[in-house]
Short mmCIF file of N, CA and C in Angstrom, two decimals:
data_model
loop_
_atom_site.label_atom_id
_atom_site.label_comp_id
_atom_site.label_asym_id
_atom_site.label_seq_id
_atom_site.Cartn_x
_atom_site.Cartn_y
_atom_site.Cartn_z
N MET A 195 -52.78 -5.68 -10.68
CA MET A 195 -53.37 -5.67 -9.64
C MET A 195 -54.53 -6.64 -10.55
N LYS A 196 -55.54 -7.72 -9.83
CA LYS A 196 -56.11 -8.45 -10.12
C LYS A 196 -57.02 -8.68 -9.61
N ILE A 197 -58.39 -8.56 -10.44
CA ILE A 197 -59.66 -7.85 -9.57
C ILE A 197 -60.66 -9.71 -10.00
N SER A 198 -61.25 -9.91 -8.93
CA SER A 198 -62.44 -11.31 -9.25
C SER A 198 -63.41 -11.03 -10.43
N LYS A 199 -63.59 -12.14 -11.00
CA LYS A 199 -64.56 -11.83 -11.65
C LYS A 199 -65.82 -11.20 -11.17
N SER A 200 -66.94 -11.91 -10.05
CA SER A 200 -67.31 -11.37 -9.44
C SER A 200 -67.48 -9.10 -9.54
N GLU A 201 -66.12 -8.57 -8.73
CA GLU A 201 -65.91 -7.86 -8.61
C GLU A 201 -65.93 -6.99 -9.85
N HIS A 202 -65.42 -7.87 -10.98
CA HIS A 202 -64.97 -7.07 -12.41
C HIS A 202 -66.83 -7.32 -13.04
N MET A 203 -67.93 -8.59 -12.68
CA MET A 203 -68.99 -8.32 -13.73
C MET A 203 -69.95 -6.97 -11.82
N LYS A 204 -69.35 -6.98 -11.68
CA LYS A 204 -70.38 -5.40 -10.97
C LYS A 204 -69.81 -4.51 -10.99
N PHE A 205 -68.69 -4.01 -11.53
CA PHE A 205 -67.89 -2.96 -12.40
C PHE A 205 -68.78 -2.77 -13.44
N SER A 206 -68.53 -3.41 -14.12
CA SER A 206 -69.04 -3.64 -15.40
C SER A 206 -70.60 -3.03 -15.72
N GLN A 207 -71.03 -3.93 -14.22
CA GLN A 207 -72.68 -3.55 -14.58
C GLN A 207 -73.27 -2.00 -14.18
N GLN A 208 -72.67 -1.57 -12.86
CA GLN A 208 -72.13 -0.35 -12.57
C GLN A 208 -72.16 0.84 -13.57
N PHE A 209 -71.01 0.07 -14.39
CA PHE A 209 -70.43 1.29 -15.51
C PHE A 209 -71.50 1.34 -16.77
N SER A 210 -72.03 0.62 -17.43
CA SER A 210 -73.17 0.61 -17.79
C SER A 210 -74.20 1.54 -17.40
N ILE A 211 -74.46 1.36 -16.12
CA ILE A 211 -75.75 1.93 -15.51
C ILE A 211 -75.46 4.11 -15.63
N ILE A 212 -74.14 3.27 -15.79
CA ILE A 212 -73.19 5.27 -15.49
C ILE A 212 -73.22 6.16 -16.66
N GLU A 213 -73.10 5.38 -17.73
CA GLU A 213 -72.50 5.48 -19.29
C GLU A 213 -74.68 5.75 -20.26
N LYS A 214 -75.30 5.29 -19.36
CA LYS A 214 -76.80 5.26 -19.87
C LYS A 214 -77.10 6.36 -19.86
N HIS A 215 -76.40 6.92 -17.94
CA HIS A 215 -76.87 8.49 -17.65
C HIS A 215 -75.67 9.70 -17.90
N ALA A 216 -75.09 9.31 -18.55
CA ALA A 216 -73.67 10.14 -18.62
C ALA A 216 -74.57 11.45 -19.62
N ASP A 217 -75.21 11.00 -20.40
CA ASP A 217 -76.08 12.64 -21.22
C ASP A 217 -76.75 13.20 -20.25
N ASP A 218 -77.56 12.78 -19.47
CA ASP A 218 -78.52 14.00 -18.44
C ASP A 218 -77.13 14.17 -17.32
N GLU A 219 -77.61 14.62 -16.81
CA GLU A 219 -75.94 15.87 -15.78
C GLU A 219 -76.96 14.97 -15.16
N ASN A 220 -78.48 15.53 -14.54
CA ASN A 220 -78.78 15.25 -13.18
C ASN A 220 -79.00 14.66 -12.41
N MET A 221 -79.10 13.52 -13.69
CA MET A 221 -79.44 12.28 -13.76
C MET A 221 -78.25 11.45 -13.20
N LEU A 222 -76.90 11.77 -14.09
CA LEU A 222 -75.68 11.14 -13.81
C LEU A 222 -75.30 11.79 -12.77
N THR A 223 -75.24 12.98 -12.17
CA THR A 223 -74.92 12.66 -10.24
C THR A 223 -75.65 12.28 -9.92
N GLU A 224 -76.95 12.16 -9.31
CA GLU A 224 -77.68 11.29 -8.69
C GLU A 224 -77.33 10.29 -8.70
N VAL A 225 -77.16 9.19 -9.54
CA VAL A 225 -76.52 8.01 -9.66
C VAL A 225 -74.86 7.96 -9.13
N LEU A 226 -74.46 8.95 -9.29
CA LEU A 226 -72.52 8.92 -9.00
C LEU A 226 -73.04 9.20 -6.94
N GLU A 227 -73.54 10.06 -6.80
CA GLU A 227 -73.98 9.72 -5.85
C GLU A 227 -74.34 9.04 -4.10
N GLU A 228 -75.21 7.90 -5.04
CA GLU A 228 -75.06 6.89 -4.30
C GLU A 228 -73.95 6.08 -4.54
N MET A 229 -72.83 5.77 -5.57
CA MET A 229 -71.84 4.95 -4.65
C MET A 229 -71.04 4.92 -4.42
N PRO A 230 -70.62 4.53 -3.54
CA PRO A 230 -70.01 4.20 -2.62
C PRO A 230 -68.66 4.27 -3.00
N LEU A 231 -67.68 5.32 -1.68
CA LEU A 231 -66.18 5.82 -2.49
C LEU A 231 -65.59 5.29 -2.84
N GLU A 232 -65.87 3.91 -2.30
CA GLU A 232 -64.29 2.80 -3.27
C GLU A 232 -64.27 2.50 -4.33
N ASP A 233 -66.13 3.05 -4.79
CA ASP A 233 -66.60 2.51 -6.00
C ASP A 233 -65.98 3.84 -6.75
N LEU A 234 -66.30 5.07 -6.39
CA LEU A 234 -66.34 6.16 -6.74
C LEU A 234 -64.99 6.17 -7.43
N GLU A 235 -63.78 5.68 -6.73
CA GLU A 235 -62.21 5.89 -6.86
C GLU A 235 -61.92 4.92 -8.18
N HIS A 236 -62.25 3.73 -7.59
CA HIS A 236 -62.69 2.68 -9.00
C HIS A 236 -62.71 3.24 -10.61
N LEU A 237 -64.15 3.89 -10.63
CA LEU A 237 -64.79 4.76 -11.18
C LEU A 237 -63.78 5.49 -12.21
N ARG A 238 -62.91 6.52 -11.26
CA ARG A 238 -62.40 8.04 -11.93
C ARG A 238 -60.75 7.28 -12.06
N VAL A 239 -60.67 6.13 -11.18
CA VAL A 239 -58.88 5.52 -11.49
C VAL A 239 -58.71 4.90 -13.44
N TYR A 240 -60.46 3.88 -13.89
CA TYR A 240 -60.43 3.49 -15.16
C TYR A 240 -61.16 4.23 -15.47
N LEU A 241 -61.76 5.50 -15.97
CA LEU A 241 -61.81 6.73 -16.84
C LEU A 241 -61.16 7.36 -17.27
N SER A 242 -59.83 7.78 -16.20
CA SER A 242 -58.82 8.88 -16.28
C SER A 242 -57.63 8.22 -17.28
N GLY A 243 -57.51 7.15 -17.98
CA GLY A 243 -56.58 6.46 -18.80
C GLY A 243 -56.54 7.44 -19.92
N THR A 244 -55.75 7.63 -20.72
CA THR A 244 -55.65 8.73 -22.02
C THR A 244 -55.88 7.86 -23.05
N MET A 245 -56.51 8.42 -24.26
CA MET A 245 -56.16 7.86 -25.40
C MET A 245 -56.26 9.07 -26.66
N SER A 246 -56.12 8.35 -27.07
CA SER A 246 -55.59 10.15 -28.54
C SER A 246 -56.95 10.39 -29.36
N LEU A 247 -57.11 11.59 -29.45
CA LEU A 247 -58.13 12.10 -29.85
C LEU A 247 -57.68 12.36 -31.75
N THR A 248 -58.79 12.17 -32.63
CA THR A 248 -58.97 12.11 -33.55
C THR A 248 -57.80 13.83 -34.19
N PRO A 249 -58.03 14.99 -34.20
CA PRO A 249 -57.54 16.07 -34.30
C PRO A 249 -55.89 16.05 -34.01
N TYR A 250 -55.76 15.39 -32.71
CA TYR A 250 -54.36 15.39 -32.90
C TYR A 250 -53.67 14.23 -33.70
N SER A 251 -54.23 13.52 -33.82
CA SER A 251 -53.39 12.75 -34.47
C SER A 251 -53.11 13.07 -35.77
N HIS A 252 -54.18 13.94 -36.61
CA HIS A 252 -54.07 13.95 -37.84
C HIS A 252 -53.17 15.54 -37.37
N ILE A 253 -53.22 15.93 -36.27
CA ILE A 253 -51.74 17.38 -36.27
C ILE A 253 -50.35 16.55 -36.90
N LYS A 254 -50.58 15.86 -36.05
CA LYS A 254 -49.04 15.50 -35.79
C LYS A 254 -48.35 14.78 -37.01
N SER A 255 -49.93 14.27 -38.04
CA SER A 255 -48.80 13.72 -39.62
C SER A 255 -49.05 14.44 -40.02
N ILE A 256 -49.28 15.56 -39.83
CA ILE A 256 -48.87 16.53 -41.05
C ILE A 256 -47.44 17.66 -40.57
N PHE A 257 -47.60 17.80 -39.40
CA PHE A 257 -46.73 17.82 -39.19
C PHE A 257 -44.91 17.33 -39.54
N MET A 258 -45.67 15.94 -38.91
CA MET A 258 -43.88 14.95 -39.23
C MET A 258 -43.63 15.43 -40.89
N TYR A 259 -44.74 14.77 -41.87
CA TYR A 259 -45.15 14.91 -43.20
C TYR A 259 -44.07 16.12 -43.98
N SER A 260 -44.79 16.98 -43.15
CA SER A 260 -44.00 18.17 -43.35
C SER A 260 -42.18 18.59 -43.02
N PHE A 261 -42.34 17.99 -42.11
CA PHE A 261 -40.95 17.94 -41.35
C PHE A 261 -40.17 16.71 -42.40
N VAL A 262 -40.57 16.00 -43.22
CA VAL A 262 -39.39 14.82 -44.31
C VAL A 262 -40.03 15.82 -45.63
N GLY A 263 -40.89 16.40 -45.95
CA GLY A 263 -40.96 16.92 -46.71
C GLY A 263 -39.73 18.46 -47.33
N MET A 264 -39.87 19.04 -46.15
CA MET A 264 -38.60 19.94 -46.34
C MET A 264 -37.42 19.66 -45.85
N SER A 265 -37.39 18.40 -45.87
CA SER A 265 -35.77 17.80 -45.49
C SER A 265 -35.73 16.87 -46.65
N VAL A 266 -36.44 16.71 -47.93
CA VAL A 266 -36.47 15.94 -48.68
C VAL A 266 -36.13 17.22 -49.59
N ILE A 267 -36.31 18.74 -49.72
CA ILE A 267 -36.64 19.21 -50.73
C ILE A 267 -35.03 19.70 -50.71
N TYR A 268 -34.33 19.82 -49.16
CA TYR A 268 -32.95 20.96 -49.07
C TYR A 268 -32.29 19.52 -49.62
N ILE A 269 -32.71 18.01 -49.13
CA ILE A 269 -32.00 17.45 -50.30
C ILE A 269 -31.64 17.26 -51.53
N ILE A 270 -32.49 18.26 -52.31
CA ILE A 270 -33.06 18.07 -53.79
C ILE A 270 -32.02 18.77 -54.20
N PHE A 271 -31.69 20.65 -53.27
CA PHE A 271 -31.46 22.06 -53.42
C PHE A 271 -30.05 21.36 -53.36
N LEU A 272 -29.44 20.77 -52.31
CA LEU A 272 -28.27 20.41 -51.66
C LEU A 272 -27.20 19.75 -52.76
N TYR A 273 -27.47 18.54 -53.13
CA TYR A 273 -27.65 17.48 -53.99
C TYR A 273 -28.18 17.58 -56.17
N GLN A 274 -28.08 18.68 -56.60
CA GLN A 274 -28.79 19.27 -57.85
C GLN A 274 -27.84 18.04 -59.04
N THR A 275 -26.89 17.91 -58.79
CA THR A 275 -26.07 17.85 -60.32
C THR A 275 -26.02 16.24 -60.05
N ASN A 276 -26.37 15.45 -58.60
CA ASN A 276 -26.37 14.11 -58.86
C ASN A 276 -27.56 13.65 -59.16
N THR A 277 -27.82 13.18 -59.92
CA THR A 277 -29.10 12.48 -60.90
C THR A 277 -29.67 11.78 -59.99
N TRP A 278 -28.97 10.53 -59.75
CA TRP A 278 -29.87 9.15 -59.22
C TRP A 278 -30.71 10.02 -57.95
N LEU A 279 -29.55 10.69 -57.15
CA LEU A 279 -29.89 11.14 -55.32
C LEU A 279 -31.06 12.02 -55.31
N SER A 280 -30.97 13.45 -56.65
CA SER A 280 -31.95 13.84 -57.10
C SER A 280 -33.58 13.30 -57.70
N PHE A 281 -33.67 12.66 -58.48
CA PHE A 281 -34.88 11.63 -58.50
C PHE A 281 -35.20 10.58 -57.34
N THR A 282 -34.42 9.65 -57.04
CA THR A 282 -34.97 9.38 -55.19
C THR A 282 -35.54 10.57 -54.75
N ALA A 283 -34.76 11.19 -54.57
CA ALA A 283 -35.51 12.80 -53.69
C ALA A 283 -36.59 13.26 -54.02
N ILE A 284 -36.72 13.57 -55.73
CA ILE A 284 -38.25 14.04 -56.12
C ILE A 284 -39.67 11.92 -55.48
N ILE A 285 -39.02 11.32 -56.05
CA ILE A 285 -39.99 10.34 -55.77
C ILE A 285 -40.20 10.81 -54.28
N LEU A 286 -39.40 10.18 -53.18
CA LEU A 286 -39.61 10.85 -52.31
C LEU A 286 -40.91 10.99 -51.41
N LEU A 287 -40.37 12.83 -52.55
CA LEU A 287 -41.13 13.79 -52.22
C LEU A 287 -42.67 14.04 -52.41
N LEU A 288 -42.77 13.51 -53.04
CA LEU A 288 -43.73 12.94 -54.57
C LEU A 288 -45.18 11.87 -53.70
N VAL A 289 -44.40 10.83 -52.64
CA VAL A 289 -45.42 10.08 -51.88
C VAL A 289 -45.07 10.32 -50.58
N VAL A 290 -44.36 11.44 -50.46
CA VAL A 290 -44.66 12.59 -49.06
C VAL A 290 -45.88 13.24 -49.02
N GLU A 291 -45.85 14.23 -50.56
CA GLU A 291 -46.97 15.81 -50.48
C GLU A 291 -48.16 14.17 -50.79
N PHE A 292 -48.27 13.46 -51.43
CA PHE A 292 -49.09 12.04 -51.49
C PHE A 292 -49.89 11.87 -50.46
N ARG A 293 -49.24 11.06 -49.10
CA ARG A 293 -49.51 10.94 -48.06
C ARG A 293 -49.84 11.93 -46.86
N LEU A 294 -49.58 13.70 -47.23
CA LEU A 294 -50.11 14.21 -46.54
C LEU A 294 -51.57 15.27 -46.75
N PHE A 295 -51.39 15.19 -48.09
CA PHE A 295 -52.62 14.97 -48.65
C PHE A 295 -53.56 14.44 -48.60
N GLN A 296 -53.51 12.93 -48.38
CA GLN A 296 -54.40 12.02 -47.20
C GLN A 296 -54.79 12.31 -46.60
N VAL A 297 -53.56 12.51 -45.21
CA VAL A 297 -53.47 12.58 -44.21
C VAL A 297 -54.63 14.00 -43.58
N ALA A 298 -54.85 14.87 -44.79
CA ALA A 298 -55.23 16.30 -44.28
C ALA A 298 -55.92 16.42 -44.85
N TYR A 299 -56.65 15.69 -45.45
CA TYR A 299 -57.76 16.10 -46.26
C TYR A 299 -59.00 14.59 -46.23
N SER A 300 -58.31 13.77 -45.59
CA SER A 300 -59.32 12.10 -45.36
C SER A 300 -60.20 12.84 -44.40
N PRO A 301 -61.43 12.21 -44.41
CA PRO A 301 -62.51 12.97 -42.55
C PRO A 301 -61.95 12.20 -41.91
N PRO A 302 -62.09 12.35 -40.53
CA PRO A 302 -61.95 11.08 -39.48
C PRO A 302 -62.73 10.29 -40.06
N VAL A 303 -62.18 8.89 -38.87
CA VAL A 303 -62.56 7.17 -39.40
C VAL A 303 -63.67 7.22 -38.48
N ASN A 304 -65.19 6.97 -38.72
CA ASN A 304 -66.30 6.53 -38.19
C ASN A 304 -65.87 6.21 -36.20
N THR A 305 -65.01 5.23 -36.53
CA THR A 305 -64.59 4.12 -35.05
C THR A 305 -64.28 6.05 -34.38
N HIS A 306 -62.74 6.50 -34.77
CA HIS A 306 -62.53 7.97 -34.02
C HIS A 306 -62.80 8.92 -33.54
N VAL A 307 -64.22 8.97 -34.82
CA VAL A 307 -65.62 10.37 -34.08
C VAL A 307 -66.37 9.14 -33.22
N ILE A 308 -66.49 7.87 -33.03
CA ILE A 308 -67.72 7.69 -31.97
C ILE A 308 -66.49 7.44 -30.05
N LEU A 309 -65.15 7.25 -30.67
CA LEU A 309 -64.30 7.32 -29.59
C LEU A 309 -64.43 8.34 -28.74
N ALA A 310 -64.32 9.58 -30.07
CA ALA A 310 -64.48 10.78 -29.14
C ALA A 310 -65.37 11.61 -28.73
N HIS A 311 -66.49 11.19 -28.93
CA HIS A 311 -67.93 10.78 -28.71
C HIS A 311 -68.02 10.30 -27.34
N ARG A 312 -67.16 9.37 -26.89
CA ARG A 312 -67.32 8.25 -25.60
C ARG A 312 -66.73 8.83 -24.05
N ARG A 313 -65.11 9.44 -25.46
CA ARG A 313 -64.49 10.82 -24.44
C ARG A 313 -65.00 11.74 -23.63
N ARG A 314 -66.34 12.10 -24.55
CA ARG A 314 -66.25 13.61 -24.13
C ARG A 314 -67.45 12.96 -23.37
N LYS A 315 -68.19 11.68 -22.78
CA LYS A 315 -68.98 11.29 -21.89
C LYS A 315 -68.52 11.04 -20.50
N TYR A 316 -67.16 10.10 -21.14
CA TYR A 316 -66.09 9.71 -20.26
C TYR A 316 -65.65 10.80 -19.02
N ASP A 317 -65.35 11.93 -20.04
CA ASP A 317 -64.77 12.92 -18.98
C ASP A 317 -65.77 14.03 -18.34
N ARG A 318 -66.68 13.80 -18.51
CA ARG A 318 -67.74 14.57 -17.60
C ARG A 318 -68.09 13.52 -16.98
N ILE A 319 -68.33 12.48 -16.82
CA ILE A 319 -68.89 11.10 -15.72
C ILE A 319 -67.00 11.50 -14.79
N VAL A 320 -65.49 11.40 -14.60
CA VAL A 320 -64.74 11.79 -14.65
C VAL A 320 -64.27 13.54 -14.06
N GLN A 321 -65.77 14.34 -14.56
CA GLN A 321 -65.27 15.42 -14.03
C GLN A 321 -66.30 15.18 -12.47
N ILE A 322 -67.63 15.16 -12.71
CA ILE A 322 -68.53 15.13 -11.61
C ILE A 322 -68.14 13.80 -10.70
N THR A 323 -67.18 12.86 -11.25
CA THR A 323 -66.92 11.62 -9.91
C THR A 323 -65.42 12.98 -9.18
N GLU A 324 -65.22 13.56 -9.96
CA GLU A 324 -64.31 14.08 -9.27
C GLU A 324 -64.89 15.22 -7.99
N THR A 325 -65.50 16.11 -8.24
CA THR A 325 -66.72 16.85 -8.14
C THR A 325 -66.69 16.02 -6.64
N ILE A 326 -67.65 14.76 -7.34
CA ILE A 326 -68.17 14.05 -5.22
C ILE A 326 -67.16 13.89 -4.62
N LEU A 327 -65.93 13.63 -5.38
CA LEU A 327 -65.18 12.59 -4.17
C LEU A 327 -65.03 14.02 -3.65
N LYS A 328 -64.51 15.10 -3.73
CA LYS A 328 -63.90 15.94 -3.38
C LYS A 328 -64.93 16.54 -2.16
N LYS A 329 -65.64 16.40 -2.27
CA LYS A 329 -66.82 16.93 -1.05
C LYS A 329 -66.72 16.06 -0.58
N ARG A 330 -66.69 15.11 -0.70
CA ARG A 330 -66.78 13.32 0.52
C ARG A 330 -65.55 13.70 1.18
N TYR A 331 -64.03 14.23 0.31
CA TYR A 331 -63.29 14.08 1.30
C TYR A 331 -62.99 15.20 2.21
N LEU A 332 -63.65 16.42 1.86
CA LEU A 332 -63.80 17.13 2.72
C LEU A 332 -64.96 17.38 3.97
N LYS A 333 -66.13 16.40 3.95
CA LYS A 333 -66.48 15.99 4.72
C LYS A 333 -65.76 15.09 5.85
N GLU A 334 -65.29 14.18 4.98
CA GLU A 334 -64.30 13.17 6.03
C GLU A 334 -63.79 14.54 6.75
N LEU A 335 -62.74 15.19 6.39
CA LEU A 335 -61.68 15.88 6.77
C LEU A 335 -62.58 16.78 7.70
N GLN A 336 -63.19 17.16 7.91
CA GLN A 336 -64.15 18.63 8.82
C GLN A 336 -64.94 17.56 9.87
N ASN A 337 -65.42 16.13 9.57
CA ASN A 337 -65.33 14.38 10.57
C ASN A 337 -64.73 14.50 11.65
N ALA A 338 -63.07 14.36 10.76
CA ALA A 338 -62.59 14.40 11.74
C ALA A 338 -61.43 15.30 12.55
N VAL A 339 -61.50 16.86 11.70
CA VAL A 339 -60.92 17.59 12.88
C VAL A 339 -61.95 17.85 14.36
N ILE A 340 -63.53 17.83 14.21
CA ILE A 340 -64.42 17.56 14.99
C ILE A 340 -64.01 17.12 15.78
N ASP A 341 -64.35 15.80 15.69
CA ASP A 341 -64.09 14.51 16.38
C ASP A 341 -62.59 14.22 17.30
N PHE A 342 -61.51 15.57 17.02
CA PHE A 342 -60.64 14.93 17.14
C PHE A 342 -59.90 16.28 18.35
#
């Protein structure tokens, strides 16, 4: 779907205004209430994307390296008599353990912290937007039923 440059500029201006007010829930609600329905839908779709969070990626890495480490330990005990394979497995185990400790004890990168903070802001915006959209759709549905 292509978006014209003028609509893209309009949306980016609206988004920057909304992002400024994301910390204050009352101001955010007021700004979102003033937006037309189509812009609210566009905003909700834009912000509802997925983004990996730092704790998930750390836990995923820890589980992956733990599994590989346990597999290497199994290979070491299975082939104890083969010197070359045992030596290679021990080197691989040391590399996996080093990487595991590096992942487990490294602090989150500053960019991940910033992204997680922005994600909380965006989630708040999406929640309020969805609430406003539900209210507006309910009003339209009630008006359609009364008119019918």
